[in-house]
Short mmCIF file of C-alpha atoms in Angstrom, two decimals:
data_model
loop_
_atom_site.label_atom_id
_atom_site.label_comp_id
_atom_site.label_asym_id
_atom_site.label_seq_id
_atom_site.Cartn_x
_atom_site.Cartn_y
_atom_site.Cartn_z
CA MET A 16 2.42 -26.87 -29.97
CA ALA A 17 -0.48 -25.11 -28.30
CA PHE A 18 0.16 -21.62 -27.06
CA LYS A 19 -1.88 -20.73 -24.06
CA LEU A 20 -2.37 -17.16 -23.23
CA TRP A 21 -3.76 -16.99 -19.74
CA ALA A 22 -4.28 -13.23 -19.75
CA SER A 23 -2.35 -10.13 -20.90
CA SER A 24 -0.07 -8.63 -18.32
CA THR A 25 -1.77 -5.77 -16.45
CA ALA A 26 1.15 -4.60 -14.47
CA ASN A 27 1.93 -1.66 -16.66
CA ALA A 28 -1.75 -0.62 -16.90
CA LEU A 29 -2.08 -0.64 -13.12
CA ARG A 30 1.13 1.25 -12.37
CA ILE A 31 0.03 4.09 -10.29
CA SER A 32 1.08 7.59 -11.23
CA TYR A 33 2.85 9.71 -8.69
CA ASN A 34 3.99 13.22 -8.05
CA GLY A 35 7.25 12.70 -6.21
CA THR A 36 6.06 10.08 -3.74
CA ARG A 37 5.34 6.48 -4.26
CA THR A 38 2.59 4.42 -2.70
CA PRO A 39 4.27 1.76 -0.62
CA LEU A 40 4.77 -0.79 -3.39
CA LEU A 41 3.69 -3.90 -1.60
CA ALA A 42 0.53 -2.45 -0.22
CA LEU A 43 -0.87 -2.55 -3.77
CA SER A 44 -3.23 -5.54 -3.86
CA ILE A 45 -3.52 -5.49 -7.55
CA SER A 46 -5.19 -8.33 -9.42
CA ARG A 47 -2.92 -11.17 -10.35
CA CYS A 48 -1.05 -10.61 -13.64
CA PHE A 49 -1.12 -13.79 -15.62
CA SER A 50 1.89 -14.33 -17.91
CA SER A 51 1.90 -16.68 -20.79
CA VAL A 52 3.26 -20.24 -20.75
CA ILE A 53 3.76 -22.72 -23.56
CA ASP A 54 2.36 -26.24 -23.25
CA GLY A 55 5.01 -28.88 -23.77
CA PHE A 56 7.86 -26.72 -22.32
CA LYS A 57 9.29 -27.47 -18.92
CA TYR A 58 9.92 -24.84 -16.25
CA THR A 59 12.04 -24.17 -13.23
CA PRO A 60 11.22 -22.29 -10.02
CA SER A 61 13.72 -19.66 -11.01
CA HIS A 62 11.68 -18.98 -14.21
CA GLU A 63 13.75 -20.60 -16.97
CA TRP A 64 12.09 -22.72 -19.64
CA VAL A 65 13.36 -25.69 -21.62
CA LYS A 66 12.14 -27.00 -24.96
CA HIS A 67 13.52 -30.49 -25.56
CA GLU A 68 13.66 -31.66 -29.16
CA GLY A 69 15.66 -34.84 -29.70
CA SER A 70 19.27 -34.27 -28.85
CA VAL A 71 19.01 -30.53 -28.25
CA ALA A 72 17.34 -28.50 -25.52
CA THR A 73 16.60 -24.80 -26.05
CA ILE A 74 16.63 -22.61 -22.92
CA GLY A 75 15.35 -19.16 -22.14
CA ILE A 76 13.51 -17.23 -19.44
CA THR A 77 9.71 -17.09 -19.20
CA ASP A 78 7.19 -14.36 -19.79
CA HIS A 79 6.82 -14.07 -16.06
CA ALA A 80 10.54 -13.60 -15.60
CA GLN A 81 10.85 -10.90 -18.34
CA ASP A 82 7.88 -9.04 -16.94
CA HIS A 83 9.33 -9.04 -13.39
CA LEU A 84 12.78 -7.95 -14.75
CA GLY A 85 11.72 -4.96 -16.78
CA GLU A 86 13.36 -3.99 -20.06
CA VAL A 87 16.47 -6.03 -20.71
CA VAL A 88 19.38 -3.90 -21.86
CA PHE A 89 22.30 -6.36 -21.78
CA VAL A 90 22.65 -10.08 -21.95
CA ASP A 91 25.79 -12.08 -20.94
CA LEU A 92 25.96 -15.49 -22.62
CA PRO A 93 28.53 -18.32 -22.56
CA GLU A 94 30.55 -19.59 -25.48
CA PRO A 95 29.57 -22.75 -27.39
CA GLY A 96 31.48 -25.63 -25.72
CA ALA A 97 30.90 -24.44 -22.18
CA CYS A 98 29.48 -27.10 -19.87
CA PHE A 99 27.05 -26.46 -17.00
CA ALA A 100 25.67 -28.47 -14.16
CA LYS A 101 21.93 -28.39 -13.39
CA GLY A 102 21.34 -25.23 -11.51
CA GLY A 103 24.61 -23.61 -12.49
CA SER A 104 24.63 -20.04 -13.59
CA PHE A 105 25.28 -19.84 -17.36
CA GLY A 106 24.79 -16.11 -17.87
CA ALA A 107 23.09 -12.95 -16.81
CA VAL A 108 20.69 -10.32 -17.95
CA GLU A 109 20.69 -6.71 -17.02
CA SER A 110 17.56 -4.58 -16.61
CA VAL A 111 16.82 -1.49 -14.54
CA LYS A 112 20.40 -1.37 -13.17
CA ALA A 113 20.13 -5.00 -11.90
CA THR A 114 22.07 -7.90 -13.26
CA SER A 115 20.32 -11.19 -12.62
CA ASP A 116 22.05 -14.55 -12.96
CA ILE A 117 20.34 -17.09 -15.23
CA ASN A 118 20.61 -20.72 -14.19
CA CYS A 119 20.80 -23.80 -16.33
CA PRO A 120 17.71 -25.97 -15.80
CA ILE A 121 19.59 -29.19 -16.86
CA SER A 122 23.18 -30.16 -17.15
CA GLY A 123 24.68 -30.05 -20.55
CA GLU A 124 27.12 -28.66 -23.13
CA VAL A 125 26.31 -25.41 -24.91
CA VAL A 126 26.06 -26.05 -28.67
CA GLU A 127 24.58 -22.74 -29.83
CA VAL A 128 24.08 -19.29 -28.40
CA ASN A 129 21.57 -16.64 -29.54
CA THR A 130 23.98 -13.91 -30.68
CA ASN A 131 21.01 -11.78 -31.78
CA LEU A 132 20.63 -10.90 -28.08
CA CYS A 133 23.86 -8.90 -28.07
CA GLU A 134 22.52 -6.35 -30.56
CA ASN A 135 18.92 -6.75 -29.49
CA PRO A 136 18.62 -7.79 -25.81
CA ALA A 137 14.93 -6.66 -25.71
CA LEU A 138 14.00 -9.70 -27.77
CA ILE A 139 13.85 -11.42 -24.36
CA ASN A 140 10.96 -9.06 -23.42
CA LYS A 141 9.16 -9.09 -26.77
CA SER A 142 9.47 -12.79 -27.54
CA PRO A 143 10.69 -14.70 -24.48
CA TYR A 144 9.76 -18.15 -25.85
CA GLU A 145 10.79 -17.72 -29.54
CA ASP A 146 13.14 -15.04 -30.77
CA GLY A 147 14.41 -14.42 -27.18
CA TRP A 148 15.78 -17.89 -26.69
CA MET A 149 19.23 -17.83 -24.96
CA ILE A 150 21.22 -21.05 -25.43
CA LYS A 151 20.82 -24.50 -26.89
CA VAL A 152 22.49 -27.38 -25.03
CA LYS A 153 23.16 -31.15 -25.51
CA PRO A 154 21.57 -32.48 -22.38
CA GLY A 155 23.96 -34.44 -20.19
CA ASP A 156 21.15 -36.40 -18.53
CA PRO A 157 17.68 -36.15 -20.17
CA SER A 158 16.02 -37.62 -17.12
CA GLU A 159 16.71 -34.28 -15.29
CA LEU A 160 13.80 -32.91 -17.39
CA ASP A 161 11.35 -35.18 -15.47
CA SER A 162 11.86 -33.20 -12.24
CA LEU A 163 11.04 -29.81 -13.95
CA MET A 164 7.50 -28.32 -13.88
CA GLY A 165 5.01 -28.64 -16.73
CA SER A 166 3.02 -25.63 -17.88
CA LYS A 167 0.11 -26.14 -15.44
CA ASP A 168 2.33 -26.55 -12.41
CA TYR A 169 4.45 -23.62 -13.40
CA THR A 170 1.41 -21.42 -13.83
CA LYS A 171 0.21 -22.35 -10.32
CA PHE A 172 3.78 -21.74 -8.96
CA CYS A 173 3.76 -18.16 -10.48
CA GLU A 174 0.31 -17.43 -9.00
CA GLU A 175 1.44 -18.57 -5.59
CA GLU A 176 4.66 -16.60 -5.76
CA ASP A 177 2.86 -13.43 -6.78
CA ALA A 178 0.26 -13.90 -4.07
CA ALA A 179 2.91 -14.35 -1.40
CA HIS A 180 3.08 -10.64 -0.80
CA MET B 2 -1.28 -15.02 9.82
CA LYS B 3 1.82 -14.05 7.94
CA LEU B 4 5.08 -14.92 9.67
CA GLN B 5 6.98 -11.81 10.84
CA ARG B 6 10.24 -11.44 8.84
CA THR B 7 13.26 -9.86 10.59
CA LEU B 8 15.83 -7.61 8.85
CA ARG B 9 19.31 -7.61 10.34
CA ALA B 10 20.90 -4.14 9.90
CA CYS B 11 24.68 -4.00 10.26
CA LYS B 12 26.15 -0.53 10.66
CA PHE B 13 29.75 0.11 9.66
CA GLY B 14 31.87 3.22 9.26
CA ILE B 15 34.11 3.73 6.20
CA VAL B 16 34.73 0.41 4.50
CA ASN B 17 37.16 -0.29 1.70
CA TYR B 18 35.22 -1.33 -1.55
CA PHE B 19 37.02 -4.61 -1.98
CA ASP B 20 36.46 -5.63 1.62
CA ALA B 21 32.76 -4.76 1.31
CA LEU B 22 32.58 -6.87 -1.80
CA ASN B 23 34.18 -9.86 -0.12
CA LEU B 24 31.78 -9.51 2.84
CA GLN B 25 28.77 -9.38 0.50
CA GLU B 26 29.87 -12.49 -1.41
CA ARG B 27 30.15 -14.36 1.83
CA LEU B 28 26.75 -13.15 3.02
CA VAL B 29 25.09 -13.99 -0.32
CA SER B 30 26.42 -17.53 -0.02
CA ASP B 31 25.23 -17.74 3.57
CA ARG B 32 21.79 -16.35 2.65
CA LYS B 33 21.43 -18.81 -0.25
CA ALA B 34 22.15 -21.62 2.17
CA GLY B 35 19.57 -20.21 4.55
CA ASN B 36 22.10 -19.77 7.30
CA ILE B 37 21.41 -16.08 7.95
CA LEU B 38 18.55 -13.61 8.02
CA ASP B 39 17.92 -10.99 5.34
CA THR B 40 20.66 -8.43 6.00
CA VAL B 41 21.38 -4.82 5.04
CA LEU B 42 24.88 -3.41 5.32
CA SER B 43 24.99 0.37 6.03
CA LEU B 44 28.41 1.99 5.34
CA GLN B 45 30.40 4.58 3.37
CA HIS B 46 33.37 4.10 1.07
CA PRO B 47 36.62 5.94 0.64
CA PRO B 48 36.87 7.67 -2.79
CA THR B 49 36.10 4.81 -5.20
CA TYR B 50 35.00 4.58 -8.87
CA THR B 51 33.16 1.47 -9.95
CA LEU B 52 32.09 0.03 -13.24
CA GLY B 53 29.23 -2.39 -13.72
CA LYS B 54 29.02 -5.65 -15.63
CA ARG B 55 28.95 -3.97 -19.03
CA ARG B 56 32.41 -2.53 -18.40
CA THR B 57 31.71 0.78 -20.14
CA ASP B 58 35.20 2.27 -19.69
CA HIS B 59 34.41 5.12 -22.08
CA ASN B 60 32.47 6.74 -19.27
CA LEU B 61 35.70 7.15 -17.30
CA LEU B 62 37.14 10.49 -18.51
CA VAL B 63 40.54 10.20 -16.84
CA SER B 64 43.16 7.43 -16.71
CA GLU B 65 43.46 4.92 -14.00
CA SER B 66 46.79 6.41 -12.92
CA ASP B 67 45.16 9.85 -12.64
CA LEU B 68 42.55 8.30 -10.36
CA LYS B 69 45.33 6.80 -8.16
CA ALA B 70 46.95 10.17 -8.03
CA MET B 71 43.86 11.80 -6.66
CA GLY B 72 43.59 9.04 -3.98
CA ALA B 73 40.73 7.09 -5.60
CA GLU B 74 40.36 3.39 -6.41
CA LEU B 75 38.75 1.78 -9.46
CA HIS B 76 36.76 -1.46 -9.31
CA TYR B 77 35.09 -3.60 -11.90
CA THR B 78 31.98 -5.29 -10.58
CA GLU B 79 29.17 -7.64 -11.55
CA ARG B 80 26.37 -5.29 -10.62
CA GLY B 81 23.96 -3.68 -13.06
CA GLY B 82 24.36 -0.06 -13.95
CA VAL B 83 27.25 1.74 -15.59
CA ILE B 84 29.90 3.90 -13.88
CA THR B 85 29.56 5.74 -10.57
CA PHE B 86 31.50 7.29 -7.69
CA HIS B 87 31.36 6.41 -4.04
CA GLY B 88 32.96 8.44 -1.32
CA PRO B 89 32.73 9.81 2.22
CA ARG B 90 29.42 11.49 3.11
CA GLN B 91 27.55 9.29 0.62
CA ALA B 92 25.32 6.69 2.33
CA ILE B 93 25.59 3.20 0.99
CA LEU B 94 23.09 0.46 1.64
CA TYR B 95 23.87 -3.12 0.46
CA PRO B 96 20.79 -5.28 1.10
CA ILE B 97 21.45 -9.00 0.95
CA VAL B 98 17.84 -10.25 0.86
CA SER B 99 15.88 -13.09 -0.82
CA LEU B 100 13.60 -11.69 -3.41
CA ARG B 101 11.81 -14.95 -3.72
CA GLU B 102 10.80 -14.82 -0.07
CA ILE B 103 9.58 -11.26 -0.52
CA GLY B 104 7.88 -12.43 -3.72
CA ILE B 105 9.08 -9.75 -6.13
CA GLY B 106 11.45 -9.46 -9.15
CA ALA B 107 14.24 -7.10 -10.11
CA ARG B 108 11.97 -4.32 -11.38
CA LYS B 109 9.85 -4.07 -8.22
CA TYR B 110 12.99 -4.42 -5.99
CA VAL B 111 14.69 -1.49 -7.77
CA GLU B 112 11.46 0.60 -7.61
CA GLY B 113 11.42 -0.14 -3.88
CA LEU B 114 15.03 1.16 -3.55
CA GLU B 115 14.03 4.31 -5.44
CA SER B 116 11.09 4.70 -2.98
CA VAL B 117 13.42 4.35 0.00
CA MET B 118 15.53 7.33 -1.24
CA ILE B 119 12.55 9.35 -2.19
CA GLU B 120 11.04 8.91 1.21
CA VAL B 121 14.23 10.12 2.91
CA THR B 122 14.82 13.08 0.57
CA SER B 123 11.23 14.21 1.12
CA LEU B 124 11.84 14.38 4.87
CA TYR B 125 14.10 17.40 4.10
CA GLY B 126 11.48 19.24 1.98
CA VAL B 127 13.10 18.40 -1.42
CA ASN B 128 11.04 17.83 -4.42
CA VAL B 129 12.34 14.50 -5.63
CA HIS B 130 11.29 11.90 -8.11
CA PRO B 131 12.24 8.51 -9.62
CA GLY B 132 13.99 8.41 -12.96
CA LYS B 133 12.15 7.94 -16.31
CA ALA B 134 12.58 4.61 -18.14
CA GLY B 135 16.26 3.90 -18.65
CA GLU B 136 17.29 6.43 -15.99
CA THR B 137 16.92 4.33 -12.83
CA GLY B 138 17.75 6.31 -9.73
CA VAL B 139 16.39 9.28 -7.77
CA TRP B 140 16.40 12.81 -9.16
CA VAL B 141 15.83 16.35 -8.15
CA GLY B 142 15.05 18.10 -11.41
CA ASP B 143 17.68 16.74 -13.84
CA ARG B 144 20.25 16.23 -11.05
CA LYS B 145 20.78 12.76 -9.62
CA ILE B 146 20.81 12.51 -5.91
CA GLY B 147 20.67 8.72 -5.49
CA ALA B 148 21.96 5.83 -7.62
CA ILE B 149 21.21 2.14 -7.76
CA GLY B 150 23.20 -0.84 -8.98
CA VAL B 151 22.22 -4.30 -8.04
CA ARG B 152 23.23 -7.91 -8.56
CA ILE B 153 20.76 -10.80 -8.16
CA SER B 154 22.08 -14.31 -7.92
CA SER B 155 19.64 -17.15 -7.47
CA GLY B 156 17.22 -14.58 -6.18
CA ILE B 157 19.58 -13.07 -3.55
CA THR B 158 20.52 -9.46 -3.84
CA SER B 159 23.85 -7.71 -3.39
CA HIS B 160 25.19 -4.20 -4.11
CA GLY B 161 22.32 -1.68 -3.71
CA LEU B 162 21.97 2.05 -3.39
CA ALA B 163 24.17 5.10 -2.95
CA PHE B 164 22.56 8.26 -1.54
CA ASN B 165 24.41 11.61 -1.66
CA ILE B 166 24.22 13.21 1.74
CA ASN B 167 27.17 15.63 1.16
CA PRO B 168 30.00 13.99 -0.75
CA ASP B 169 32.59 16.00 -2.68
CA LEU B 170 30.68 16.34 -5.97
CA ASN B 171 33.90 17.34 -7.82
CA TYR B 172 34.77 13.63 -8.05
CA PHE B 173 31.82 13.15 -10.39
CA LYS B 174 33.45 15.50 -12.94
CA HIS B 175 35.83 12.62 -14.00
CA ILE B 176 33.09 10.34 -15.12
CA VAL B 177 29.97 10.45 -17.24
CA PRO B 178 27.79 9.50 -14.14
CA CYS B 179 25.72 6.47 -14.82
CA GLY B 180 26.57 6.87 -18.47
CA ILE B 181 23.98 9.66 -18.92
CA LEU B 182 25.29 12.71 -20.66
CA ASP B 183 23.82 16.22 -19.96
CA LYS B 184 22.55 15.39 -16.48
CA GLY B 185 24.17 16.40 -13.28
CA VAL B 186 24.60 15.09 -9.80
CA THR B 187 23.57 16.63 -6.55
CA SER B 188 23.35 16.03 -2.88
CA LEU B 189 20.94 16.45 0.00
CA ARG B 190 23.23 19.28 1.40
CA THR B 191 22.96 21.13 -1.88
CA GLU B 192 19.16 20.74 -2.27
CA THR B 193 17.81 21.25 1.19
CA LYS B 194 17.56 24.39 3.28
CA MET B 195 17.16 22.31 6.44
CA GLU B 196 19.91 21.44 8.85
CA LEU B 197 21.17 17.96 8.38
CA PRO B 198 21.66 15.51 11.31
CA GLU B 199 24.70 13.28 11.65
CA ASP B 200 25.20 10.94 8.73
CA GLU B 201 24.38 7.96 11.03
CA VAL B 202 20.86 9.34 11.49
CA ILE B 203 20.38 9.60 7.77
CA HIS B 204 21.60 6.02 7.36
CA GLU B 205 18.94 4.89 9.80
CA GLN B 206 16.40 7.01 7.98
CA LEU B 207 17.17 4.92 4.89
CA ILE B 208 17.03 1.59 6.69
CA LYS B 209 13.66 2.18 8.30
CA PRO B 210 11.68 2.70 5.04
CA PHE B 211 13.60 -0.11 3.48
CA ALA B 212 12.22 -2.43 6.21
CA LYS B 213 8.72 -1.05 5.80
CA ILE B 214 8.64 -1.13 2.02
CA PHE B 215 9.89 -4.74 1.87
CA GLN B 216 7.53 -5.76 4.68
CA PHE B 217 9.93 -6.69 7.42
CA GLY B 218 8.23 -6.95 10.79
CA ASP B 219 11.24 -5.82 12.78
CA ILE B 220 14.85 -4.74 12.51
CA GLN B 221 17.72 -6.32 14.41
CA TRP B 222 20.36 -3.58 14.72
CA LYS B 223 23.94 -4.64 14.78
CA GLN B 224 26.79 -2.21 15.29
CA ASP B 225 29.94 -3.57 13.78
CA GLY B 226 32.82 -1.46 14.94
CA SER B 227 35.76 -1.38 12.55
CA PHE B 228 35.71 -3.72 9.66
#
């Protein structure tokens, strides 16, 4: 599976230092920060990814998502056996005093949960597509994957979203 | 030309925590459905302790019955952050906004909330700064003057910020504020030599930079009497 690195994230490098005041954050017209995507995965507008292999789909959040969240300090995951509809919230991550709901890209039954994330939630930041996987599901309707974005469309979607402000 | 986005600012007086939570849930649902504008609730709470999603009860140093005896409530919430206190003379802003329409994620949103409180504190000549990594919030030296705890659901925010104008800081003695040992809490009244206006003015001074920082073209003010 090809791993395309579009560019390394420059957000941290461009973070402007301050002495008690902040430059209005959205006035910064910094160059676009390209996050990585994986060819062959499918993506949602809410920045989850799905890797479909046979009867199992692995789900996590993208490099773009983890970069925009900040350091993840807590992950709330469901139990195996739980069922979710497409778009339903299956868990949450906490970063910078914000809990963000994570939505299920496809309907299905949870067959495995990445319990490593309890002890080491920052795996989501360090390895969003591999060690930071969140749940594996048995897809309820594999055709739902067809309506998700491929890597090229998702990359374009992220660029447009970041350019919106 | 970019379309002007309007922020609806609803001003309340003292609102019970549970009532404010129910109102926020309703507004989040309405905002997800696209039925309402981006909204910010501006209010204060009666003495209330709240815990975040991680349920870190060990940061509460007294029993729940002791809290009741001192006239305070305790609530468990789904927001980020650990434990905190809310009470009269502490300005609360609960923005219910679509981060996707603004085009930012959690990190930038929280940094924006920090900037709001920094801007207002600076108006009163106080040397204030955002927290280091892992210490989200707004600080004067090693004393926290403003706290943040947010929930984001399908890109819509709820909960928000709490800024200490002049609350009774003794209430903070019963918790490890925000789960950070060896750091104190403070208030605008404690830190500034300037005279303070009415709380309502300070609430407006928080809402205006919020609108500016998150690029709202105009503010629709709404005074809700009693809740």
